[in-house]
Short mmCIF file of C-alpha atoms and ligand atoms in Angstrom, two decimals:
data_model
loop_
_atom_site.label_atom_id
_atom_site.label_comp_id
_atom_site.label_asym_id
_atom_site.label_seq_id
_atom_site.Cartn_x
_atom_site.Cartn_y
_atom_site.Cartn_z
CA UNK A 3 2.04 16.84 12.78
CA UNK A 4 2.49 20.83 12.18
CA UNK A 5 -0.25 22.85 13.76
CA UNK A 6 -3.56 23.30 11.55
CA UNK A 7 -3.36 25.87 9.19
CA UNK A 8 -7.16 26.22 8.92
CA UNK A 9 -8.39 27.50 12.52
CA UNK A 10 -11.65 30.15 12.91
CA UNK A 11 -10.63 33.72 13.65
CA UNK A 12 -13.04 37.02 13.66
CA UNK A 13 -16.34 34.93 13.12
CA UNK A 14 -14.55 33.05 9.85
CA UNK A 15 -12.52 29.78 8.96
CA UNK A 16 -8.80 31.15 8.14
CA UNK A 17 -5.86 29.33 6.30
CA UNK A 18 -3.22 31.12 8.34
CA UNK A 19 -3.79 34.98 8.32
CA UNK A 20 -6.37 35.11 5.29
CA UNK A 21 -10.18 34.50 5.79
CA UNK A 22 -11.77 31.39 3.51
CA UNK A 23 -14.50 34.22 2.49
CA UNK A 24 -12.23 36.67 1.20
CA UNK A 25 -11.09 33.97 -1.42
CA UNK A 26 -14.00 32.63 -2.17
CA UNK A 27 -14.85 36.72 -3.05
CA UNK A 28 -11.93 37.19 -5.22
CA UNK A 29 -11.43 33.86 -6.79
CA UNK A 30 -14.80 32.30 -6.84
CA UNK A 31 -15.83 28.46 -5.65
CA UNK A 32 -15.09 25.69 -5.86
CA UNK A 33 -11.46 26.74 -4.78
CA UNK A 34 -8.17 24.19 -3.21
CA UNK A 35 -6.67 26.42 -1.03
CA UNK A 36 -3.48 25.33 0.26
CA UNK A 37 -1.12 26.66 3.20
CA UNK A 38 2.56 27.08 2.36
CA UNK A 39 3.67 27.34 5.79
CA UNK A 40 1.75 23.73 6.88
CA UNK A 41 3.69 22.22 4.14
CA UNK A 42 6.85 23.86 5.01
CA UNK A 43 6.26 22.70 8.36
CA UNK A 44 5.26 18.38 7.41
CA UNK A 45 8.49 18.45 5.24
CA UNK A 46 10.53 19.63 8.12
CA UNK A 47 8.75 17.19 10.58
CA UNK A 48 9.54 14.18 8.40
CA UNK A 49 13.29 15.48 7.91
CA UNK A 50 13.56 15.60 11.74
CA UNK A 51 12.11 12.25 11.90
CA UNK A 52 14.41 10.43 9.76
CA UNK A 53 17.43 12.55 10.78
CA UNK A 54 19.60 9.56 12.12
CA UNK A 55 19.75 8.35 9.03
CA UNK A 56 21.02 9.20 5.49
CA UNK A 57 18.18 9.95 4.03
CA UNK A 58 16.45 11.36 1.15
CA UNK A 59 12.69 12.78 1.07
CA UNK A 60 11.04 12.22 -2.13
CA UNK A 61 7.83 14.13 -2.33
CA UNK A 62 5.30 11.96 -4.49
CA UNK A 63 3.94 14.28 -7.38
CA UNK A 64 0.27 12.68 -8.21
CA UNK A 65 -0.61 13.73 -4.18
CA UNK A 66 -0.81 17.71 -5.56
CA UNK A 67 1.05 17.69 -8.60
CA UNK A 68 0.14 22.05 -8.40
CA UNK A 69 3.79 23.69 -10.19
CA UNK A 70 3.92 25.91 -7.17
CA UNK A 71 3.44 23.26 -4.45
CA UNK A 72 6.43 21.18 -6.15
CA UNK A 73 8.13 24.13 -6.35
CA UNK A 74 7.70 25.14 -2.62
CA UNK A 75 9.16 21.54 -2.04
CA UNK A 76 11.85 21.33 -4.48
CA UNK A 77 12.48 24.93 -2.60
CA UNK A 78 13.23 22.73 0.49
CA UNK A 79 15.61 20.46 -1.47
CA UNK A 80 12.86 17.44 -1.58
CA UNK A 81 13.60 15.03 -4.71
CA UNK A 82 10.34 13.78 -5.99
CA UNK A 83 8.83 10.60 -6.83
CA UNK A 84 6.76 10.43 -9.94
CA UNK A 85 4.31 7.88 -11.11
CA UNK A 86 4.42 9.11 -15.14
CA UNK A 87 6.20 11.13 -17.99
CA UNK A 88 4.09 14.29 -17.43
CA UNK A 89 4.59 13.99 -13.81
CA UNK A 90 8.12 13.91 -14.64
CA UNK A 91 7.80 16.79 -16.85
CA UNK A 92 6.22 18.69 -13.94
CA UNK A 93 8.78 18.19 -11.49
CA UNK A 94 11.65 19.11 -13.63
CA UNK A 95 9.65 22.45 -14.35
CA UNK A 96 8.71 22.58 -10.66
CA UNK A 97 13.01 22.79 -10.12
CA UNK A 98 13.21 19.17 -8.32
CA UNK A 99 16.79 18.26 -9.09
CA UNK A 100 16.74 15.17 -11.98
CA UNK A 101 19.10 12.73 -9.84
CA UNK A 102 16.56 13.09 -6.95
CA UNK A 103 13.86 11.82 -9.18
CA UNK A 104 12.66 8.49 -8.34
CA UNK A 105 10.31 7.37 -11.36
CA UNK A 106 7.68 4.61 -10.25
CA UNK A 107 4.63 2.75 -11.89
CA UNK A 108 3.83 -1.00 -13.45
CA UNK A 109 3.44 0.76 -16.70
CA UNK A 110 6.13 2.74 -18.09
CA UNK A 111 6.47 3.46 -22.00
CA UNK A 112 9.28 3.40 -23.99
CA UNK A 113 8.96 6.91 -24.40
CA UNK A 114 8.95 7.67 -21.05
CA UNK A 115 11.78 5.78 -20.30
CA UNK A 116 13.73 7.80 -23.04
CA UNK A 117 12.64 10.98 -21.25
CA UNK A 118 13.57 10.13 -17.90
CA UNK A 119 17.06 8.96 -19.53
CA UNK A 120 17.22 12.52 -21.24
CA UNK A 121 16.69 14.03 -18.04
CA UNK A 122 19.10 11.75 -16.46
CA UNK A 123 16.82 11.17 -13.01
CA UNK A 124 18.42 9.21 -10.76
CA UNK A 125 16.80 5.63 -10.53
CA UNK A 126 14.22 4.22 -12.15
CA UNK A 127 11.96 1.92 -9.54
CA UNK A 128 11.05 -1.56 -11.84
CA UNK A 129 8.17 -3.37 -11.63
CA UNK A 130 8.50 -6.50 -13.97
CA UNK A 131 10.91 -8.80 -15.94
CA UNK A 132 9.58 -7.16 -19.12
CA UNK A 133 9.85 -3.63 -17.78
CA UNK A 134 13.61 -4.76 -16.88
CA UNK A 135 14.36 -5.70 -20.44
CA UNK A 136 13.02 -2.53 -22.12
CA UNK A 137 14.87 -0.69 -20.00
CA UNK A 138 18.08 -2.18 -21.10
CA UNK A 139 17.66 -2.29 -24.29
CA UNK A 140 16.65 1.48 -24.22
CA UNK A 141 19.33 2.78 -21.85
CA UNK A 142 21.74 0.92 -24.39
CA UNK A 143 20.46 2.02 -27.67
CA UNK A 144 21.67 5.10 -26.63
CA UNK A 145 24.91 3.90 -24.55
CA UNK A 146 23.27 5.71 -21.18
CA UNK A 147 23.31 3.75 -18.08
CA UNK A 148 19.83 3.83 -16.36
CA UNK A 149 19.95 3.46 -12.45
CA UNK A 150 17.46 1.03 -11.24
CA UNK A 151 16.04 -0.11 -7.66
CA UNK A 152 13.32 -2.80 -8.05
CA UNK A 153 10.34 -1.91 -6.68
CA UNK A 154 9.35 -5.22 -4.55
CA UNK A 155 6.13 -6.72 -3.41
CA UNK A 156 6.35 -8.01 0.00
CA UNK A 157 3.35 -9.28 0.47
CA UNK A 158 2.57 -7.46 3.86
CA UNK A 159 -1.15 -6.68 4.00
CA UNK A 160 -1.07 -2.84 4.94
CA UNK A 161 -4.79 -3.22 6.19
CA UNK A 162 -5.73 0.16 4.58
CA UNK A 163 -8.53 1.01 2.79
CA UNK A 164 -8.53 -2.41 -0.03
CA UNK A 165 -8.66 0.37 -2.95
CA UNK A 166 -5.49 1.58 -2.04
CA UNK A 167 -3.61 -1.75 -0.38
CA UNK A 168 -0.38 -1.99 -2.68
CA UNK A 169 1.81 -4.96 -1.24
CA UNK A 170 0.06 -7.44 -1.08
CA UNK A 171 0.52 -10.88 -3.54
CA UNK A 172 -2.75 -9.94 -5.27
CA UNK A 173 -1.51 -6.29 -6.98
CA UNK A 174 -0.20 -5.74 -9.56
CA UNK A 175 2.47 -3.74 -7.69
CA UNK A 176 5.95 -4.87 -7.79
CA UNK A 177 7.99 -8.13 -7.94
CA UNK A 178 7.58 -10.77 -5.75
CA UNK A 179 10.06 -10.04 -3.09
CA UNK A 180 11.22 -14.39 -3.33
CA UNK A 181 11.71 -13.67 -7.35
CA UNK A 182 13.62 -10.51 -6.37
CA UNK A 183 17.68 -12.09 -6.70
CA UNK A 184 17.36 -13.48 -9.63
CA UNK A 185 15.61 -9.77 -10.87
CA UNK A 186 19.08 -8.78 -9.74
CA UNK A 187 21.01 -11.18 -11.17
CA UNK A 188 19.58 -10.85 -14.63
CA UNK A 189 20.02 -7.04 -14.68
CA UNK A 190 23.93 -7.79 -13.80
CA UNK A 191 23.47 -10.02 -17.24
CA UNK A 192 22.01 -6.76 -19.43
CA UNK A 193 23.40 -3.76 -20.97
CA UNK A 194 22.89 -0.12 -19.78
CA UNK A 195 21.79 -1.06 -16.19
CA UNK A 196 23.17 -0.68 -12.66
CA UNK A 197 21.39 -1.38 -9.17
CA UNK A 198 21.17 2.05 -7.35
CA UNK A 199 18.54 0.37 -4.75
CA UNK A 200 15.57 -2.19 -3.65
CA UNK A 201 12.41 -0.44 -2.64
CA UNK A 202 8.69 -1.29 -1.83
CA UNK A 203 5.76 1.07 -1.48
CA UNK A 204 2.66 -1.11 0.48
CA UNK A 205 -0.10 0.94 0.58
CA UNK A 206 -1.51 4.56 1.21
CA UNK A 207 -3.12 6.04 4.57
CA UNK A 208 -1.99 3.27 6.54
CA UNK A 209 -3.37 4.57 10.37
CA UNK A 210 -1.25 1.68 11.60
CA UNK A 211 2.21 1.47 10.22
CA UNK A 212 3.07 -1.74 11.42
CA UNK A 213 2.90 -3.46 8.07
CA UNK A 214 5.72 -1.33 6.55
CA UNK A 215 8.19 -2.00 9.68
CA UNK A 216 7.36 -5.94 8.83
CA UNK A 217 7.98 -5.46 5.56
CA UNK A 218 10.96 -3.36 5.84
CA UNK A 219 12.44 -6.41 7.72
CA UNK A 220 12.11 -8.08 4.48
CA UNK A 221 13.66 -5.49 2.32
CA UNK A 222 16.63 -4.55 4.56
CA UNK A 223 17.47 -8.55 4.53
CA UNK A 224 17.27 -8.52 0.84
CA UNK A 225 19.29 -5.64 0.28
CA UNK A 226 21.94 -7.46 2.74
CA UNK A 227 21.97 -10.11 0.47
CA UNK A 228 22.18 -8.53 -2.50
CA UNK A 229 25.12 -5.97 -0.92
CA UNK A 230 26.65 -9.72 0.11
CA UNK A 231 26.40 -10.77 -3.73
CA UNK A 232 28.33 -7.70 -4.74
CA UNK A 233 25.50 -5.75 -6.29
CA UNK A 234 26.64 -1.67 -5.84
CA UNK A 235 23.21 -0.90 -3.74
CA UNK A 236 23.21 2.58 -2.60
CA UNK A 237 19.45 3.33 -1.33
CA UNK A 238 16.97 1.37 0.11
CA UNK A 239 13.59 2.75 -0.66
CA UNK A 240 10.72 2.29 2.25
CA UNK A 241 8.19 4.01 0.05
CA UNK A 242 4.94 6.72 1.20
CA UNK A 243 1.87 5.68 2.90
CA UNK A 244 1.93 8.25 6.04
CA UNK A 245 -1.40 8.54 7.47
CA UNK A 246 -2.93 11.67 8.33
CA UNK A 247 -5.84 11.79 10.70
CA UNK A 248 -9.13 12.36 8.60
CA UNK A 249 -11.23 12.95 12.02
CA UNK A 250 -10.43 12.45 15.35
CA UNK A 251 -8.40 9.47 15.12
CA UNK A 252 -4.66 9.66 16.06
CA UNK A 253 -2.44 7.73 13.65
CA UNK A 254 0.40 6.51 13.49
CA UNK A 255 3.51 9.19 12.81
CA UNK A 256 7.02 9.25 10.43
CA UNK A 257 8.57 9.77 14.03
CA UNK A 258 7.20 6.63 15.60
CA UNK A 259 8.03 4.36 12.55
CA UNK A 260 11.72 5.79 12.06
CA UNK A 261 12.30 5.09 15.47
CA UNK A 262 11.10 1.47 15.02
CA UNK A 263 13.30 0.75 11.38
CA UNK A 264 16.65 2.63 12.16
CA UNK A 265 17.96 -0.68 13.93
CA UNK A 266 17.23 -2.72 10.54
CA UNK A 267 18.39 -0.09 8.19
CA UNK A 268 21.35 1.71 10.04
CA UNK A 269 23.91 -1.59 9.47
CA UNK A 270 23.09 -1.25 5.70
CA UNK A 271 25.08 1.67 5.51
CA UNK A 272 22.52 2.89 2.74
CA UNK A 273 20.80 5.88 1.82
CA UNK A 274 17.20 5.85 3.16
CA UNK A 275 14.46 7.19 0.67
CA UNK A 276 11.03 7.37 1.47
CA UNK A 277 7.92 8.73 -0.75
CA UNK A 278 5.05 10.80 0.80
CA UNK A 279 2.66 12.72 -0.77
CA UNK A 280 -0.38 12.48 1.49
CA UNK A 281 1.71 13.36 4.74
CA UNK A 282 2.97 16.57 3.23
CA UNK A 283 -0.14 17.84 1.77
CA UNK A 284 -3.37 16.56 2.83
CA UNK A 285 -4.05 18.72 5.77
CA UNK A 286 -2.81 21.78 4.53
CA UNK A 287 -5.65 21.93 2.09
CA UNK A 288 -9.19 22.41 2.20
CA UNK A 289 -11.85 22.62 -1.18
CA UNK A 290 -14.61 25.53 -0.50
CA UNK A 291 -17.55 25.05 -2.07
CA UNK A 292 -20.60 27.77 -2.16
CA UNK A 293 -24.17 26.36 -0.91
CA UNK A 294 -26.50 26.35 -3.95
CA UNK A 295 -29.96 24.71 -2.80
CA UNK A 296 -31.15 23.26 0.19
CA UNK A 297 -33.96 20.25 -0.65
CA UNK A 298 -35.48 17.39 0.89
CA UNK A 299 -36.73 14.18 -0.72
CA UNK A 300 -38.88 12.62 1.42
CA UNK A 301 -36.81 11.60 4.36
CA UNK A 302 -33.65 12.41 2.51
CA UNK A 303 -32.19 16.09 3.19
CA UNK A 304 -29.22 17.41 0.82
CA UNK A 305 -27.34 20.58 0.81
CA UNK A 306 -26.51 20.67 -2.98
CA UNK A 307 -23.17 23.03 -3.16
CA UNK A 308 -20.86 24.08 -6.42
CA UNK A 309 -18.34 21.23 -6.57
CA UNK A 310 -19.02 17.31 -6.31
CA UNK A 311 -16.61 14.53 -7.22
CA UNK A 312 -15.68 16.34 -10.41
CA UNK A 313 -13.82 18.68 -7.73
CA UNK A 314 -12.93 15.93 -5.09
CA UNK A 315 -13.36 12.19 -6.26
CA UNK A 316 -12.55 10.34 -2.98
CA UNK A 317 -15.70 10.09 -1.20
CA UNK A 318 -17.32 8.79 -5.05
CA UNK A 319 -14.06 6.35 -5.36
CA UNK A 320 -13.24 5.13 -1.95
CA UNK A 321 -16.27 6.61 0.22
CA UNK A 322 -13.45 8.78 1.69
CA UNK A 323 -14.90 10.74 4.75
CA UNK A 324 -13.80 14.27 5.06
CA UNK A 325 -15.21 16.67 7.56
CA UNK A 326 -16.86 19.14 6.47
CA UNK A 327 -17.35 22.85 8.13
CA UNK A 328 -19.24 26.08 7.34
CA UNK A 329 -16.52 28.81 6.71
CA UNK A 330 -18.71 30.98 8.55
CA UNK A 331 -18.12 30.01 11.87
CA UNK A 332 -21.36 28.22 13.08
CA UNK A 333 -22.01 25.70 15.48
CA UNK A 334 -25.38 24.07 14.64
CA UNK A 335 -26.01 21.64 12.95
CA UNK A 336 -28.64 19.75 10.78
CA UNK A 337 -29.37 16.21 9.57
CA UNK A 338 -28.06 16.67 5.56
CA UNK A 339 -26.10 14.83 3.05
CA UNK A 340 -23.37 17.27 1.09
CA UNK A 341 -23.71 16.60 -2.61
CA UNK A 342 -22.42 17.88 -5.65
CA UNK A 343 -24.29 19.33 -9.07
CA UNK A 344 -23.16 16.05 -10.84
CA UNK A 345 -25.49 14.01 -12.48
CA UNK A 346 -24.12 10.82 -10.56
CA UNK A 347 -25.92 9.02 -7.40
CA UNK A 348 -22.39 8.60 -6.05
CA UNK A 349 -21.92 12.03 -6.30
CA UNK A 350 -21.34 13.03 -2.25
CA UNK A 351 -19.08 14.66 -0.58
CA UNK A 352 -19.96 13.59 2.23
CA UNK A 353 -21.99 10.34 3.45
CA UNK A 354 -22.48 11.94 7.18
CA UNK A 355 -25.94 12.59 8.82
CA UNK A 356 -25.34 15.83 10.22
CA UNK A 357 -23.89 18.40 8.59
CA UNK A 358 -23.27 22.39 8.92
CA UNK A 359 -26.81 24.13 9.01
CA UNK A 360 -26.05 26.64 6.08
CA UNK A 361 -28.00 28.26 3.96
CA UNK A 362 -27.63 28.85 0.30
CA UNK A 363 -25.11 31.57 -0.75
CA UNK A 364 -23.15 30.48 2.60
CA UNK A 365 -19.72 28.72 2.23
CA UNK A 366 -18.20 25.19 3.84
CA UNK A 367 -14.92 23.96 3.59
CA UNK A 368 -14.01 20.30 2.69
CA UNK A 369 -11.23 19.58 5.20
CA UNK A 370 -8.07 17.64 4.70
CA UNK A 371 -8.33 17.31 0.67
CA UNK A 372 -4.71 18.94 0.03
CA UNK A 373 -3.50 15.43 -1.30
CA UNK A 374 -5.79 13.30 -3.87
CA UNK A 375 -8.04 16.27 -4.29
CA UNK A 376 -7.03 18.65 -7.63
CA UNK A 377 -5.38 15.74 -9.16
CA UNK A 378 -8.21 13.55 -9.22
CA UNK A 379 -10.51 16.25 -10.05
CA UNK A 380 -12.26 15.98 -13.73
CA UNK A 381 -14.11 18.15 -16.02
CA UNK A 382 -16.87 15.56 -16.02
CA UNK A 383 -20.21 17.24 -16.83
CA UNK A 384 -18.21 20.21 -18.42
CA UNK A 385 -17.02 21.80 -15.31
CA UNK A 386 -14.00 23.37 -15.56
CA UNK A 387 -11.33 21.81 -12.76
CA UNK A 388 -11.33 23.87 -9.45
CA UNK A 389 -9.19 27.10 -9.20
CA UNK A 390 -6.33 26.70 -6.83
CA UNK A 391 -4.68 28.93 -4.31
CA UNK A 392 -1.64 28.53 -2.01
CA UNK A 393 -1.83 31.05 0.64
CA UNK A 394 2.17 32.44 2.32
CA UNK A 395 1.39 33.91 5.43
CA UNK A 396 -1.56 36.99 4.77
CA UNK A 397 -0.60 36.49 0.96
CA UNK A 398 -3.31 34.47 -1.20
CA UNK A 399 -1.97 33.85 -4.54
CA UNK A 400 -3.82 32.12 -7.69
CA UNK A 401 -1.48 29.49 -8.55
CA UNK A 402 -3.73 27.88 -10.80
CA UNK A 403 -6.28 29.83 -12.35
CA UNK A 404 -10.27 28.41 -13.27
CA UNK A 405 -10.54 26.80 -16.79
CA UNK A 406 -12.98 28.42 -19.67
CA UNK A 407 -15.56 26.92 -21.51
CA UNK A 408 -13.40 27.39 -24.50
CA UNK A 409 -9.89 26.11 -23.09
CA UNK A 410 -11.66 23.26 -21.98
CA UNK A 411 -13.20 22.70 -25.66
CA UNK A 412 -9.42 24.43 -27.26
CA UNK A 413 -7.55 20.84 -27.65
CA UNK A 414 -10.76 19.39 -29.98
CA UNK A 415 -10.11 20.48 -33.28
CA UNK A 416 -12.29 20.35 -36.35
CA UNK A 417 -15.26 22.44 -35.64
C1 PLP B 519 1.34 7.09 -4.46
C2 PLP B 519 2.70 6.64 -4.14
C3 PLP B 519 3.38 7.15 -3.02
C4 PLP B 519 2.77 8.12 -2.06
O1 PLP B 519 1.73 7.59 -1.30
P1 PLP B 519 1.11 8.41 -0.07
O2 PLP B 519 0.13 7.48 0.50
O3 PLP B 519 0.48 9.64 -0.63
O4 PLP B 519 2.24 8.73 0.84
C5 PLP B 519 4.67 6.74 -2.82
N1 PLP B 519 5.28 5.85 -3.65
C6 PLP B 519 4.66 5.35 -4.72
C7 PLP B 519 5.37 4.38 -5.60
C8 PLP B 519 3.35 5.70 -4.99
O5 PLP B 519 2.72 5.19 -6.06
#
């Protein structure tokens, strides 16, 4: 992985040449701060990594769906992979080019699927018989031709986190990879369809990434089949699911599971796509939060700072642990939980006994919350959505500024 972006430098925590502090001054708290040139540097790593192969990376919106992150990807001729029609919407603002769009999820609309048609992305990732059918008979109504890969369930357990465990019989995600010929099959049968791929997607965070190289086994022998059959296959889609190391565990890497799957996939002759958001972005953001209170119920001690899970959800939804430092560089520390001003028990950021000894006024910075952060962030309680800021080198820019009161109240009208 590229080097940190977030190191301590003249008695502060720095995202490359710009002290934490200094943003936190100018832009307020709680603020995502991202570093262009870490996710400059992940997009290059995984290119490297897959370079034997034809290959395509498509960076998965809902990770940091920020205009200006896309846009720094789209900059490095990523496609994208998008999970909904305002995803979509983003990335063709964001520049991503529409036949490197990938468009996944069990639930797609019929208005969606006109949109993506509109924008003519290039394959459509199908999760159902029904889904299947509406396509057709969309694509047809309006004598377009939608590409299509299904997207199929191997039933691999990726033995990640059970929240976020995708392949596996007992999702909802995908077909059934035994059902997946006669998918095929049926398509041929329909209107306004043609087979661009096959591709799976088994599970996020996955420290281990044994499960996908099983499972690819799987996929590339259905996609021999199917190229057997005469189906006009041109991608096979291994999906996202990098891990990136939340403390001081090593994971596995892009590197050491290309290495593994170019044997199975180089006789295919096929395009290679893959689909990570978490791999590109997580470390090269941090959320900075401002200490408000220090308190102490009976044996319980909490630093109570600016922004809970209304700024950064996964410790509430998956009792994520991220480490968290003082931005002012300090190395003691004190037996505290790090909670939010939510009015919600689960509202932690993080579960750990010891925790930076700061005081209130001081700063910390949530590590690793680049990907899954801002775009599961809420206004719950009325607080406006965190302000965002992607630093280039010893530029900081605003790239998405702090809500008001009144934007946040703008779209309810009647009063
Ligand atoms: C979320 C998602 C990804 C990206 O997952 P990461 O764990 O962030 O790499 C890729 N493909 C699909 C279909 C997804 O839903």
């Amino acid at each position: 992985m590229a080097k940190r972006p977030f190191a301590y430098g003249k008695g502060t925590l720095r995202c490359d040449g710009v002290a934490l502090s200094e943003i936190a001054d100018r832009f307020g708290t709680p603020t995502y701060v991202y570093s262009a040139d870490a996710i400059r540097g992940a997009y290059h790593e995984m290119d490297r990594a897959f370079d034997r192969l034809p290959h395509r990376i498509c960076y998965s919106v809902k990770a940091n769906p920020n205009l200006s992150v896309c846009s720094l990807l789209a900059g490095l001729r990523a496609g994208a992979d998008v999970t909904s029609g305002g995803e979509l919407a983003r990335a063709l603002q964001a520049g991503f080019q529409p036949e490197q769009i990938v468009f996944a999820g069990a639930g797609k609309s019929r208005s969606e699927m006109e949109d993506a048609l509109t924008a003519g992305i290039g394959c459509f990732s199908v999760e159902s018989e029904g889904e299947l059918r509406l396509l057709s008979a969309v694509a047809a109504e309006r004598g377009a031709v939608a590409r299509f890969a299904l997207r199929v369930n191997p039933d691999v357990n990726a033995h990640t986190h059970p929240f976020i465990t995708t392949g596996l019989a007992s999702t909802k995600f995908g077909v059934p990879i035994a059902d997946a010929s006669d998918h095929y099959a049926l398509a041929a049968t329909l209107p306004g369809l043609r087979a661009e791929g096959v591709g799976m997607h088994i599970g996020s965070q996955m420290t281990d990434l044994s499960p996908v190289v099983e499972a690819t086994q799987g996929l590339a022998a259905l996609a021999s089949k199917l190229l057997e059959r005469g189906h006009t296959l041109r991608h096979i889609d291994i999906g996202g699911g990098y891990p990136i190391p939340y403390g001081d565990e090593q994971p596995d890497t892009p590197g050491q599971l290309a290495t593994e799957i170019e044997p199975m996939l180089r006789p295919l002759g096929l395009v290679v796509l893959t689909e990570p958001g978490r791999w590109l972005v997580g470390t090269a953001g941090v959320l900075i939060v401002r200490v408000l209170y220090r308190k102490r119920n009976g044996a319980h001690a909490f630093i109570i700072v600016d922004g809970g899970m209304n700024a950064l959800l996964r410790p509430a939804l998956y009792r994520a642990q991220h480490k968290v430092v003082a931005v002012r560089e300090n190395s003691r520390n004190t037996r505290a939980e790090v909670v939010g001003p939510v009015c919600e028990s689960t509202d932690v950021l993080s579960f750990e006994a010891m925790a930076p000894d700061v005081q209130p006024g001081e700063l910390l910075a949530i590590l690793d919350a680049g990907a899954y952060g801002f775009s599961m962030a809420s206004e719950y309680n009325g607080r406006p959505r965190p302000a965002e800021v992607l630093v280039d080198g010893a530029e900081a820019r605003l790239v998405r500024r702090r809500q008001s009161h009144e934007e946040i109240m703008a779209p309810e009208m009647g009063l």
